Short mmCIF file of C-alpha atoms in Angstrom, two decimals:
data_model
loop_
_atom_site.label_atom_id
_atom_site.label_comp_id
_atom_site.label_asym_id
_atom_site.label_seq_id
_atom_site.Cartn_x
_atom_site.Cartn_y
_atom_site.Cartn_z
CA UNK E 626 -33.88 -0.56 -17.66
CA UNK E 627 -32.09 2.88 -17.02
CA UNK E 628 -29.18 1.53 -18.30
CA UNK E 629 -31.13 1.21 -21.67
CA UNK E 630 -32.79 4.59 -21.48
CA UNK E 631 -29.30 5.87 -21.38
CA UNK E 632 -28.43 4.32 -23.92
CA UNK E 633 -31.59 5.35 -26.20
CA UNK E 634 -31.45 8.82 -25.28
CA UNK E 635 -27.66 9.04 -26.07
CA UNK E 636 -28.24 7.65 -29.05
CA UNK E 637 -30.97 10.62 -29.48
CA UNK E 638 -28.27 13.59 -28.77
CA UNK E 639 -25.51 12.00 -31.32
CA UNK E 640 -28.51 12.38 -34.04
CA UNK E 641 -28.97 15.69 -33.26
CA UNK E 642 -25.62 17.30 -32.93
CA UNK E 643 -25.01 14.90 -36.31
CA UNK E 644 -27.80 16.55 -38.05
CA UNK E 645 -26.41 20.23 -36.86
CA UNK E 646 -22.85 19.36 -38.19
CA UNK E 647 -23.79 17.76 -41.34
CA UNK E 648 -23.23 20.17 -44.27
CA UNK E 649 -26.69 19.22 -46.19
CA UNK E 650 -29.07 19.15 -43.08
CA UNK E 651 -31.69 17.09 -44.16
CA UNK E 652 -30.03 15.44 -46.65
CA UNK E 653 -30.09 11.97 -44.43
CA UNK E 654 -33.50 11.67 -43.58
CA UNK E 655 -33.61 13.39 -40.46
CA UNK E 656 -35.81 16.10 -39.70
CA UNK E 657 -34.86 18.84 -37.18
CA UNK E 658 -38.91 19.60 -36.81
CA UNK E 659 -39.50 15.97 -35.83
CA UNK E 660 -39.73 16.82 -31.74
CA UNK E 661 -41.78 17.57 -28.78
CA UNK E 662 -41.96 21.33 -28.68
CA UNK E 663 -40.99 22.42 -25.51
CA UNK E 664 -41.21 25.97 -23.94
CA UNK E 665 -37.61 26.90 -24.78
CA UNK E 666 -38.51 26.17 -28.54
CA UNK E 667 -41.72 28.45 -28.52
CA UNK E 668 -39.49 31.31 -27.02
CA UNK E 669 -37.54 30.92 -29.59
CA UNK E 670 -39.85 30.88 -32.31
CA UNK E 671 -41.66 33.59 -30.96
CA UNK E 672 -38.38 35.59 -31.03
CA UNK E 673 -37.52 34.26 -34.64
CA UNK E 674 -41.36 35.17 -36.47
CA UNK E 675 -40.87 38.72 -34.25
CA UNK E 676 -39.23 40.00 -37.51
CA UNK E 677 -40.28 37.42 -39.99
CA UNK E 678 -44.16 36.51 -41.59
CA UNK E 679 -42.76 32.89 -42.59
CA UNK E 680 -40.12 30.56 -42.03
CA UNK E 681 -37.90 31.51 -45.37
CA UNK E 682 -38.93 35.45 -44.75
CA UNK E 683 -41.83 36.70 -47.25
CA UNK E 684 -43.49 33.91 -48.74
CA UNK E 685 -44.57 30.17 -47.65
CA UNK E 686 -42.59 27.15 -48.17
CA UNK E 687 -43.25 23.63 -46.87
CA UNK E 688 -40.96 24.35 -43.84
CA UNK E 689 -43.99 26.37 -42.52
CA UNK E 690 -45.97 23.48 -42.81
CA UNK E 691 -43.58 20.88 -41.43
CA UNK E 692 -43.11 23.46 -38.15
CA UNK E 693 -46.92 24.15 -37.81
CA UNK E 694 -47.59 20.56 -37.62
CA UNK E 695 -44.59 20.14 -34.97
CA UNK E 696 -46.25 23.22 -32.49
CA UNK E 697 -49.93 21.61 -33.14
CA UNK E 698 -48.87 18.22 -31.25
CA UNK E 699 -47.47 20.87 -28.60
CA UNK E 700 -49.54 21.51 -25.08
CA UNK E 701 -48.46 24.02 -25.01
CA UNK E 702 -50.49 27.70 -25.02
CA UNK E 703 -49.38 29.49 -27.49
CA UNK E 704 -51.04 32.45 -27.13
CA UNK E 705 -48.43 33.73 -24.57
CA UNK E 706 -46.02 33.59 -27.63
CA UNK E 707 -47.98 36.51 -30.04
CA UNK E 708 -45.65 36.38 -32.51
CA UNK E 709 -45.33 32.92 -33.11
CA UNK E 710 -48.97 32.70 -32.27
CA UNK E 711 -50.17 34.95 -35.00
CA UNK E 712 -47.38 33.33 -37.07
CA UNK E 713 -49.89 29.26 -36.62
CA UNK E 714 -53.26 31.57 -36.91
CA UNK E 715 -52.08 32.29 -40.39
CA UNK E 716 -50.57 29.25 -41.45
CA UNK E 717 -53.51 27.33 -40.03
CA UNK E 718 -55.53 29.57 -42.59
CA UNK E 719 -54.30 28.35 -45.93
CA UNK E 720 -56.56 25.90 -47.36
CA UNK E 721 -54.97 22.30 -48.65
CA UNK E 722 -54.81 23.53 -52.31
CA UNK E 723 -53.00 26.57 -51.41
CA UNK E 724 -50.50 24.70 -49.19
CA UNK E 725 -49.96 22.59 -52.66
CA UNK E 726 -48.33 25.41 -54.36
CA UNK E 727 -46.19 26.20 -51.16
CA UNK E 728 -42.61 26.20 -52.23
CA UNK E 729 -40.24 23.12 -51.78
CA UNK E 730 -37.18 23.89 -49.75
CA UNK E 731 -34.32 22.14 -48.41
CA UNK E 732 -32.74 22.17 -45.00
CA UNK E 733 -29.75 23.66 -46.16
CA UNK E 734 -31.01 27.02 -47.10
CA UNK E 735 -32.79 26.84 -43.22
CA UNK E 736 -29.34 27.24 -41.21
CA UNK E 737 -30.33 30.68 -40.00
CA UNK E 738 -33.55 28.85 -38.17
CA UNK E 739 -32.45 25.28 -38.18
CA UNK E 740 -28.82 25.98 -36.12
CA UNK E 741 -30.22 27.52 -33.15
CA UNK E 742 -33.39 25.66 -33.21
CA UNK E 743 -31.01 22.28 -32.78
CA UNK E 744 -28.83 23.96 -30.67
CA UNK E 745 -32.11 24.13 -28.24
CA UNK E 746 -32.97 20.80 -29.00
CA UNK E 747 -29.77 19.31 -28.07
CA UNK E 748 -29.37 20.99 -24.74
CA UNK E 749 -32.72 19.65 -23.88
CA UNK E 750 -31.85 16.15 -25.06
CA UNK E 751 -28.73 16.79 -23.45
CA UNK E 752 -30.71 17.72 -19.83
CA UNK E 753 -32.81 14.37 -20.11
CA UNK E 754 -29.58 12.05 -20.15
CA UNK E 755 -27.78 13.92 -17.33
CA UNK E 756 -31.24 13.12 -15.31
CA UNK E 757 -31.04 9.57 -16.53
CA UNK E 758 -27.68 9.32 -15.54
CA UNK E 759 -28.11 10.72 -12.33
CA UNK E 760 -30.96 9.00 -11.27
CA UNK E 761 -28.70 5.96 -11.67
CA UNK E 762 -25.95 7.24 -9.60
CA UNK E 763 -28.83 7.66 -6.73
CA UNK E 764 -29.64 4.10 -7.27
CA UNK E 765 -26.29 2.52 -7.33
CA UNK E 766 -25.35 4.76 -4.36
CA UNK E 767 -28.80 4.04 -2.32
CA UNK E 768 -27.96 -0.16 -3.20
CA UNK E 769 -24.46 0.32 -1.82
CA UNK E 770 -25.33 2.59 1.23
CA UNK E 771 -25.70 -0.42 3.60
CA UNK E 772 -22.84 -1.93 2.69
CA UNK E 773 -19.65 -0.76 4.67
CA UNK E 774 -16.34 -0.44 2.74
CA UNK E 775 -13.13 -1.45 4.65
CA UNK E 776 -9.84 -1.07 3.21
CA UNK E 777 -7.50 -4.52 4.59
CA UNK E 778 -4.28 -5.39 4.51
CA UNK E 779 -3.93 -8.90 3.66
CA UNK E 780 -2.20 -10.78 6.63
CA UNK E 781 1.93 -10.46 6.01
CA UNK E 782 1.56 -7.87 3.49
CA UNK E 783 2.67 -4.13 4.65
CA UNK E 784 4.45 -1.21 3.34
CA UNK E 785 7.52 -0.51 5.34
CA UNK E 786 9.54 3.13 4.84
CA UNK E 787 13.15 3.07 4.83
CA UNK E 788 14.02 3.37 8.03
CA UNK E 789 11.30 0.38 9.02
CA UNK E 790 13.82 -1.79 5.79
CA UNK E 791 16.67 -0.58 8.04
CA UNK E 792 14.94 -2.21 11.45
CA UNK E 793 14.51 -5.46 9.06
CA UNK E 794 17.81 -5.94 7.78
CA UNK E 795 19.43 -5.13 11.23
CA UNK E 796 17.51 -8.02 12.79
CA UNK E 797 17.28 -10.34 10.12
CA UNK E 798 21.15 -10.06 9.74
CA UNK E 799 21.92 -10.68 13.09
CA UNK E 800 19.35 -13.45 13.74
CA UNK E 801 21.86 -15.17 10.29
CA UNK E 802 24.66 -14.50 11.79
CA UNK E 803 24.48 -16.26 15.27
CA UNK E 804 22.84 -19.30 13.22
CA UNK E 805 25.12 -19.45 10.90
CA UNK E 806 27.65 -19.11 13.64
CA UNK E 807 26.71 -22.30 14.83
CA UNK E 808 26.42 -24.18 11.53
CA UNK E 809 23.07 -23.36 10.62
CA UNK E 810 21.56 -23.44 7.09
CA UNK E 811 19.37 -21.06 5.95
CA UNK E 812 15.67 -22.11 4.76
CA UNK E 813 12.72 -19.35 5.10
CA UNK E 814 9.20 -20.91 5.82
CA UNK E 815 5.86 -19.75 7.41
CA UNK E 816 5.45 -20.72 10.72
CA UNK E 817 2.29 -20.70 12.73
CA UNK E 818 2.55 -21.66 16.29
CA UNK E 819 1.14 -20.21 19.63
CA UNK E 820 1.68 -20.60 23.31
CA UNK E 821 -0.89 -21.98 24.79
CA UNK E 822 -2.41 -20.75 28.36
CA UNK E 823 -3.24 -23.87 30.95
CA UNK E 824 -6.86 -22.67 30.75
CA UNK E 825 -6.75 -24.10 26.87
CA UNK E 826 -4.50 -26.85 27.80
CA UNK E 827 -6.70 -27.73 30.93
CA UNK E 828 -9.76 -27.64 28.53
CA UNK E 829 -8.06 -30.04 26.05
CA UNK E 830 -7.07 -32.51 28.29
CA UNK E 831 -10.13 -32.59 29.59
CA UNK E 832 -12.60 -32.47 26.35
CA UNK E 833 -10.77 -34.41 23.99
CA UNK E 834 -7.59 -36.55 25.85
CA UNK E 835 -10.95 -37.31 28.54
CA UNK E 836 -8.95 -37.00 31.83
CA UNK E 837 -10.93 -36.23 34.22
CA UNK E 838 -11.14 -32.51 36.37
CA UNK E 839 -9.71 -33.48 39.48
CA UNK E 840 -6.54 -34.99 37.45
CA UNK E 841 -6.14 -31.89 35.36
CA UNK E 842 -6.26 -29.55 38.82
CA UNK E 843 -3.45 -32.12 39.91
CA UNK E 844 -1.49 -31.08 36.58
CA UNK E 845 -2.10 -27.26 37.15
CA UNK E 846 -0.72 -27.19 40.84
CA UNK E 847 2.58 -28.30 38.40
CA UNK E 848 2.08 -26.27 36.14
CA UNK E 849 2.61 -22.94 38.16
CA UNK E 850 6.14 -23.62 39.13
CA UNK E 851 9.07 -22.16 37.73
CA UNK E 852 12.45 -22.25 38.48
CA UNK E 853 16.27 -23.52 38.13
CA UNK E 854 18.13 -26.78 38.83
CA UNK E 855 17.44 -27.23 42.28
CA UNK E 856 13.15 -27.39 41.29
CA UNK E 857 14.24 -30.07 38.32
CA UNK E 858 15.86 -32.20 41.69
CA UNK E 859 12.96 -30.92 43.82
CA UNK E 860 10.62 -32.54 41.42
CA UNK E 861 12.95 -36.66 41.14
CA UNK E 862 12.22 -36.54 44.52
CA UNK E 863 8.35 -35.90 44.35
CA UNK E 864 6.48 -39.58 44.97
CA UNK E 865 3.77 -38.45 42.30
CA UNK E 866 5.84 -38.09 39.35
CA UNK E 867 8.77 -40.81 40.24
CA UNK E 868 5.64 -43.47 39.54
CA UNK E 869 5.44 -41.83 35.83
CA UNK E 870 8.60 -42.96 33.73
CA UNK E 871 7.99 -40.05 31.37
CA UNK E 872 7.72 -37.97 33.88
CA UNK E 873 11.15 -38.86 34.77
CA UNK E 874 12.44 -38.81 31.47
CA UNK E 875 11.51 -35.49 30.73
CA UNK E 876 12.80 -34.46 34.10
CA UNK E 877 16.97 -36.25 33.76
CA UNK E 878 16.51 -34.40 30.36
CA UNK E 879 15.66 -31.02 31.99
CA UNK E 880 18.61 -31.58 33.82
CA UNK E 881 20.85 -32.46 31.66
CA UNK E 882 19.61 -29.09 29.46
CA UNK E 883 20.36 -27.04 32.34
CA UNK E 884 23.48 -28.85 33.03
CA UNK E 885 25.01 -28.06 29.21
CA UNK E 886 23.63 -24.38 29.87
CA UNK E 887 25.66 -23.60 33.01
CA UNK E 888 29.04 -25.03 30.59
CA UNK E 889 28.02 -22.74 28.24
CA UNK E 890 27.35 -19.65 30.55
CA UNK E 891 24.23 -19.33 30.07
CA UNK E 892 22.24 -20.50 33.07
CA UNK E 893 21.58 -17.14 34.38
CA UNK E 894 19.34 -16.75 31.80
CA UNK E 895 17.35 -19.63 31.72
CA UNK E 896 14.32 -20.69 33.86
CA UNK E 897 12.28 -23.86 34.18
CA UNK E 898 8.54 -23.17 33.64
CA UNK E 899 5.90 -25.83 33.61
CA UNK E 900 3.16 -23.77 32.11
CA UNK E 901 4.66 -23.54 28.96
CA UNK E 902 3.15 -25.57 26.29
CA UNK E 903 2.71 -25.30 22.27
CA UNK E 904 -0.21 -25.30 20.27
CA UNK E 905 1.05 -28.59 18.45
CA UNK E 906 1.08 -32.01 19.20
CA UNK E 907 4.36 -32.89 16.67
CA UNK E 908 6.84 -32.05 20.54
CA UNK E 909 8.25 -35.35 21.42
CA UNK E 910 10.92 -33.29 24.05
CA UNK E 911 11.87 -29.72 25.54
CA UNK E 912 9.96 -27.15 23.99
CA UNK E 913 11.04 -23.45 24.98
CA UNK E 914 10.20 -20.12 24.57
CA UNK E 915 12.41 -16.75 24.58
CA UNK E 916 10.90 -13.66 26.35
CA UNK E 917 12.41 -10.26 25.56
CA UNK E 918 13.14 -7.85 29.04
CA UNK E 919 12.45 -4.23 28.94
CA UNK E 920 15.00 -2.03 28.54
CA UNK E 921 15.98 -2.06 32.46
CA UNK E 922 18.47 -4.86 33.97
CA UNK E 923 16.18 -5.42 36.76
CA UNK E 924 14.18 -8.27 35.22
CA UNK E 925 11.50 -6.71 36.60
CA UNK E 926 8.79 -8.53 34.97
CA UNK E 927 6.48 -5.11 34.00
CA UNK E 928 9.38 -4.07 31.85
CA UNK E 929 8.97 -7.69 30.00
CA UNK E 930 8.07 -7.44 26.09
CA UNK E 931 6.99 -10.52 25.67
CA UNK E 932 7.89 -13.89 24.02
CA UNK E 933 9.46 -13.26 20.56
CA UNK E 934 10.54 -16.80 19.79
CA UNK E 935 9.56 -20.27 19.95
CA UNK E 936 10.34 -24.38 19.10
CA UNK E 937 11.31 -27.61 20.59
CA UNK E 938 12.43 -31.08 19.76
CA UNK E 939 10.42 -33.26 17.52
CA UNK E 940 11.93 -36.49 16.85
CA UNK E 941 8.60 -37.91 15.25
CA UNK E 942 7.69 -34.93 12.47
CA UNK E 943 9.92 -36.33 9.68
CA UNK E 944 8.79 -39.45 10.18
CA UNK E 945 5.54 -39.05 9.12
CA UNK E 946 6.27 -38.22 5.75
CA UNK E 947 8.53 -41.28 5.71
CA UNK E 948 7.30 -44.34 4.34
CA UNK E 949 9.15 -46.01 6.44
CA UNK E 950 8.41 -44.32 9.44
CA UNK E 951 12.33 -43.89 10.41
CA UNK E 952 12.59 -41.73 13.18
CA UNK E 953 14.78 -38.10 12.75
CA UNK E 954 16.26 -36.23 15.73
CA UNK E 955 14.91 -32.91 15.53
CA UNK E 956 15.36 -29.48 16.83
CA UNK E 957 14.29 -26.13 15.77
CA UNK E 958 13.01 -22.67 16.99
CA UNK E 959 10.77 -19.60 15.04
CA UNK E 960 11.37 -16.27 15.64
CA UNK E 961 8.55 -13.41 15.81
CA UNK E 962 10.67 -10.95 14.30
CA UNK E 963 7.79 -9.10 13.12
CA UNK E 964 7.48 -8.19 16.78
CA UNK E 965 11.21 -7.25 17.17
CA UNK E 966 10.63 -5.32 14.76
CA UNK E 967 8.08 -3.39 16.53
CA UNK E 968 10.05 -2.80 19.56
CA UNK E 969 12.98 -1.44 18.09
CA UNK E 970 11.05 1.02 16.16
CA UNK E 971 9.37 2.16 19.52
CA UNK E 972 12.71 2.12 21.20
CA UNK E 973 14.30 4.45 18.32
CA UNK E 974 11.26 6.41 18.06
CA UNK E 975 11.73 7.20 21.90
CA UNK E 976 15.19 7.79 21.92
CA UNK E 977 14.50 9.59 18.90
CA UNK E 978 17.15 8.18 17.79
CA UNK E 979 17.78 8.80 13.75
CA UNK E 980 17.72 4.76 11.95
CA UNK E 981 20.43 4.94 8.70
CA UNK E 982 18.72 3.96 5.68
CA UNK E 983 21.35 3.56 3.55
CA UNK E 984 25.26 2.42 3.97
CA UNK E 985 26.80 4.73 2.07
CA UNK E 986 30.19 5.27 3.58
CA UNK E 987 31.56 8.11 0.92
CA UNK E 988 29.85 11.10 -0.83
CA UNK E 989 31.63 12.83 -3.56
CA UNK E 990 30.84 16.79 -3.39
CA UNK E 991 32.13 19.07 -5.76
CA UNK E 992 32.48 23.44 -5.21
CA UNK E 993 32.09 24.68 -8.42
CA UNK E 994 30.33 23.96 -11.36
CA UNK E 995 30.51 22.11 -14.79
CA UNK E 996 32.16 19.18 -12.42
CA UNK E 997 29.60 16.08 -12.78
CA UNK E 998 31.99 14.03 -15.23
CA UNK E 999 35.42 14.62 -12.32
CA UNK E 1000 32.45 13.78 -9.59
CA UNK E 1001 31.67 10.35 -12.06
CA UNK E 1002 35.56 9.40 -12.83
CA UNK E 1003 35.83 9.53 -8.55
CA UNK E 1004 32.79 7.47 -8.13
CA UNK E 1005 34.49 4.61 -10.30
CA UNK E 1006 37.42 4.82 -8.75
CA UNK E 1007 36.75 4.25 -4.87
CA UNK E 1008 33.87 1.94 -6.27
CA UNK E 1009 36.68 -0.07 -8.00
CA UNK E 1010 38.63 -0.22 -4.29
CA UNK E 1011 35.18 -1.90 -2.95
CA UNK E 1012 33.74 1.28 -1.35
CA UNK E 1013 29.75 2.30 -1.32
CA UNK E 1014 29.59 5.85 -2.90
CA UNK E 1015 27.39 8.26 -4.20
CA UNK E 1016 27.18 11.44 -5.50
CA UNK E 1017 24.37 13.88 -6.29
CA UNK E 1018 22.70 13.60 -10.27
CA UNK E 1019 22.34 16.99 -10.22
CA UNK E 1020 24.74 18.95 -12.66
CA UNK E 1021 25.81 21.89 -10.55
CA UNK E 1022 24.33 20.92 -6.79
CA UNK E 1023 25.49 23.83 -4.19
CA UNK E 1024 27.44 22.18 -2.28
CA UNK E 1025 25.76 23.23 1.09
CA UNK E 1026 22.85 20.86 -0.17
CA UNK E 1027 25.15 18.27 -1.00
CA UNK E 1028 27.00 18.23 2.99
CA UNK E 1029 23.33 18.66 4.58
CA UNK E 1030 22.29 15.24 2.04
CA UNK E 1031 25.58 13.80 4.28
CA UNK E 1032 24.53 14.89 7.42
CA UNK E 1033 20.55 13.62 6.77
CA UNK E 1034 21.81 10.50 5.67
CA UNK E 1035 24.66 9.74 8.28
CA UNK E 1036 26.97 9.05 5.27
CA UNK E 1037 30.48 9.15 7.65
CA UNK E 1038 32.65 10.49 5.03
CA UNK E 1039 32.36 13.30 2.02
CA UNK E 1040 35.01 13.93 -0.32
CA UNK E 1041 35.08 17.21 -1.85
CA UNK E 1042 36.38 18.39 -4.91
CA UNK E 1043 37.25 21.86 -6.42
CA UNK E 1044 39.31 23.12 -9.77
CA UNK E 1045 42.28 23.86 -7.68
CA UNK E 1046 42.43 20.36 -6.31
CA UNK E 1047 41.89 18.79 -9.38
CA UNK E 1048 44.84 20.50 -11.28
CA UNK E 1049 46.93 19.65 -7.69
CA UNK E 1050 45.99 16.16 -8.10
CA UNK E 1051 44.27 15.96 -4.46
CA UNK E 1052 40.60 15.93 -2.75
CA UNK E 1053 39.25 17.51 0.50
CA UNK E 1054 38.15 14.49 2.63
CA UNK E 1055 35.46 16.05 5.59
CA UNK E 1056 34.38 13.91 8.30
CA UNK E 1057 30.83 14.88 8.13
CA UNK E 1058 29.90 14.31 12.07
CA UNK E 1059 33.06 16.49 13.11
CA UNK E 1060 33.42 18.81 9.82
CA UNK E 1061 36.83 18.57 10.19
CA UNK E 1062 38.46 18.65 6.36
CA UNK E 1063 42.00 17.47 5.47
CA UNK E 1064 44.04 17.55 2.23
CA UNK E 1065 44.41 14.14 0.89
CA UNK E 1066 46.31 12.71 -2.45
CA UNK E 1067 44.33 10.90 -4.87
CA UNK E 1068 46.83 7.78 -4.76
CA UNK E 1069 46.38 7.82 -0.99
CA UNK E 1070 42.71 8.67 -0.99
CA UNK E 1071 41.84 4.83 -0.77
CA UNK E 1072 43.56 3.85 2.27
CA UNK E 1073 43.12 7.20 4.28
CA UNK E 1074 39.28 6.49 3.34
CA UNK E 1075 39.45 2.87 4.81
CA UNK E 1076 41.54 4.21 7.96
CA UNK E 1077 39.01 6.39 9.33
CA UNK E 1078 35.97 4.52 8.54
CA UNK E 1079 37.74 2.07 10.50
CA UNK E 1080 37.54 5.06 13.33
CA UNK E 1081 33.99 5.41 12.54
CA UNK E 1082 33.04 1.79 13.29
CA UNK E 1083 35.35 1.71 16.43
CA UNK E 1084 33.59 4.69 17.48
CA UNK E 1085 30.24 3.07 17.64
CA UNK E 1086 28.86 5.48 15.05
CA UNK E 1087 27.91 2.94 12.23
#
């Protein structure tokens, strides 16, 4: 409903301010007299009839009736308003005859009276829809004050800055690498698992596989040990399980895991824990779970981050989408590198410890000015010999600004150039971290470049 009021009385203003700009007011039916007369019009009027016996001046035209019968639906008292008051009394006076021969006039010839009587009008129009439309902010804002607005990010959506994309691509490359170091191919897939803890696993067997309490407490004295090889032989010898065949199984296989791990050198680093389980029921075999240490070498566990990855064998999986139900041999692990992620930010962030977001290895810097197109004709050429370069898009950079850019952005290497070393056909190169400069050729630019970014890396700065 106050959406329609709006509406109407919008509709109201446009006719007025149309009937103030049209050239022959009046001319399209509209009367300017046809309102309520409010208290700002009778100060008005009372003002205009101060100086004036009728609306044109000196005689009476059918303006003064069309007004008189606009201030007689009024409520107002007129007799505050004298002039304009006296100005009705004698109106009021003429008899119907006499208001016969009043002259005819037209709007246009009113614009002295008419203008500013609108321009009162409209503001008061005006006044009414800003109180409409505020009364239906107050009810749109008094519907919506119970409701609570919370700004979420959608699960695995986030911003990250550059030096977070740095964090990413560091771990994410590295991750590739040792997979694809061992013949890996590369697939990227949700994954939604969880390790469980033996108070869920406890309430599963019991609720839904229906074993019954005292059998699960018999599991969980198991499920609290932990160790190496000799606990995998401690266990073959333990009466209990040597009755269960898969108990054995999964036992020779333990041992045969740990077995392939001490060949490969990594035994020291691997522990047998019983509690471990997954939150899915496709594990036919070993499942296992990789905890991050602190920063320490103690392995003191306080200084432990947490488990970051996750898998086991399922040899049963593909099978189920086989009609056939063939049975596939498989392995595989997820990483939580969202949580790696994390921790090296934290670790950076402590050693405040400055994260490269770009690997720009040269900048090309010129001295002086009117230089952009030599700095561009560089840029091509080292980018031609397979080097990442950049250079500043200003046209005449200082080239302070442009070694401090270097310095913010680790770039390793800045070659600088000047009018004299153009017309000598050489470059300055500057090792930004040591600001040591040397001389270099252009034709030998390419390979001194790759010689001491070859420092760089040896160095441990990249």
């Amino acid at each position: 409903i106050l959406e329609q009021q709006i509406k109407a009385q919008g509709e109201i203003v446009r006719k007025y301010k149309a009937a103030k700009e049209s050239q022959e007011k009046g001319q399209n039916g509209f009367s300017p007299f046809q309102t309520n007369v409010t208290d700002k019009h009778c100060r008005f009027l009372n003002d205009y009839f101060s100086s004036r016996s009728y609306v044109c001046g000196y005689s009476p035209t059918t303006a003064d009736e069309e007004l008189l019968k606009a201030t007689s639906k009024s409520k107002i008292d007129l007799k505050k308003f004298a002039h304009l008051n006296r100005w009705c009394s004698h109106i009021k006076s003429f008899s119907d005859d006499e208001k016969q021969n009043f002259s005819t006039i037209s709007y246009s010839q009113l614009k002295i009276l008419i203008d500013p009587y609108l321009d009162v009008q409209i503001a008061e129009e005006v006044s009414k829809l800003l109180e409409l439309k505020a009364k239906l902010n107050e009810d749109e804002t008094h519907a919506t004050a119970s409701q609570k607005f919370i700004l979420k990010t959608p699960k695995g959506t986030r911003d990250f800055s550059p030096e977070q994309m740095a964090v990413r691509s560091s771990v994410l490359n590295k991750i590739i690498s040792v997979f694809k170091k061992h013949g890996a191919e590369t697939i990227d897939t949700p994954i939604f698992e969880l390790k469980s803890p033996w108070e869920e696993v406890k309430k599963e067997m019991v609720e839904e596989k229906g074993l019954s309490e005292e059998v699960a407490d018999q599991i969980g004295e198991y499920v609290r040990l932990n160790g190496k090889e000799e606990l995998v032989v401690k266990l073959l010898k333990d009466e209990k399980l040597t009755k269960s065949k898969a108990a054995v199984e999964g036992l020779e296989a333990m041992k045969l895991i740990l077995h392939y791990c001490d060949i490969y050198g990594t035994s020291d680093r691997v522990l047998f824990d019983l509690s471990l389980a997954r939150g899915l029921d496709y594990y036919t075999g070993i499942i296992y779970e990789a905890v991050l240490l602190g920063g320490d070498s103690s392995g003191d566990p306080e200084s432990s981050v947490g488990s970051i990855a996750g898998g086991g064998r399922y040899d049963n999986l593909v099978g189920m989408f086989d009609s056939k139900h063939k049975q596939v041999p498989c392995v595989g692990v997820s990483i939580g590198v969202e949580r790696i992620f994390a921790v090296l930010e934290a670790k950076y962030a402590a050693a405040n410890k400055k994260i490269r977001t770009t690997e720009i290895q040269v900048y090309v810097a010129t001295a002086q000015k009117n230089l952009v197109e030599e700095r561009m004709k560089l840029c091509r050429v080292l980018w031609d010999e397979g080097f990442k370069v950049e250079h500043s898009y200003k046209k005449n950079p200082k080239l302070l600004a442009q070694l401090q850019h270097c310095e913010e952005y680790s770039i390793p290497l800045a070659v600088i150039l000047g009018e004299s070393e153009i017309q000598k056909g050489v470059v300055k190169l500057r090792e930004v971290n040591s600001r040591v400069e040397v001389e270099v050729s252009r034709t030998q630019l390419p390979d001194e470049i790759r010689k001491r970014l070859q420092n760089y890396c040896m160095n441990g700065s990249s």
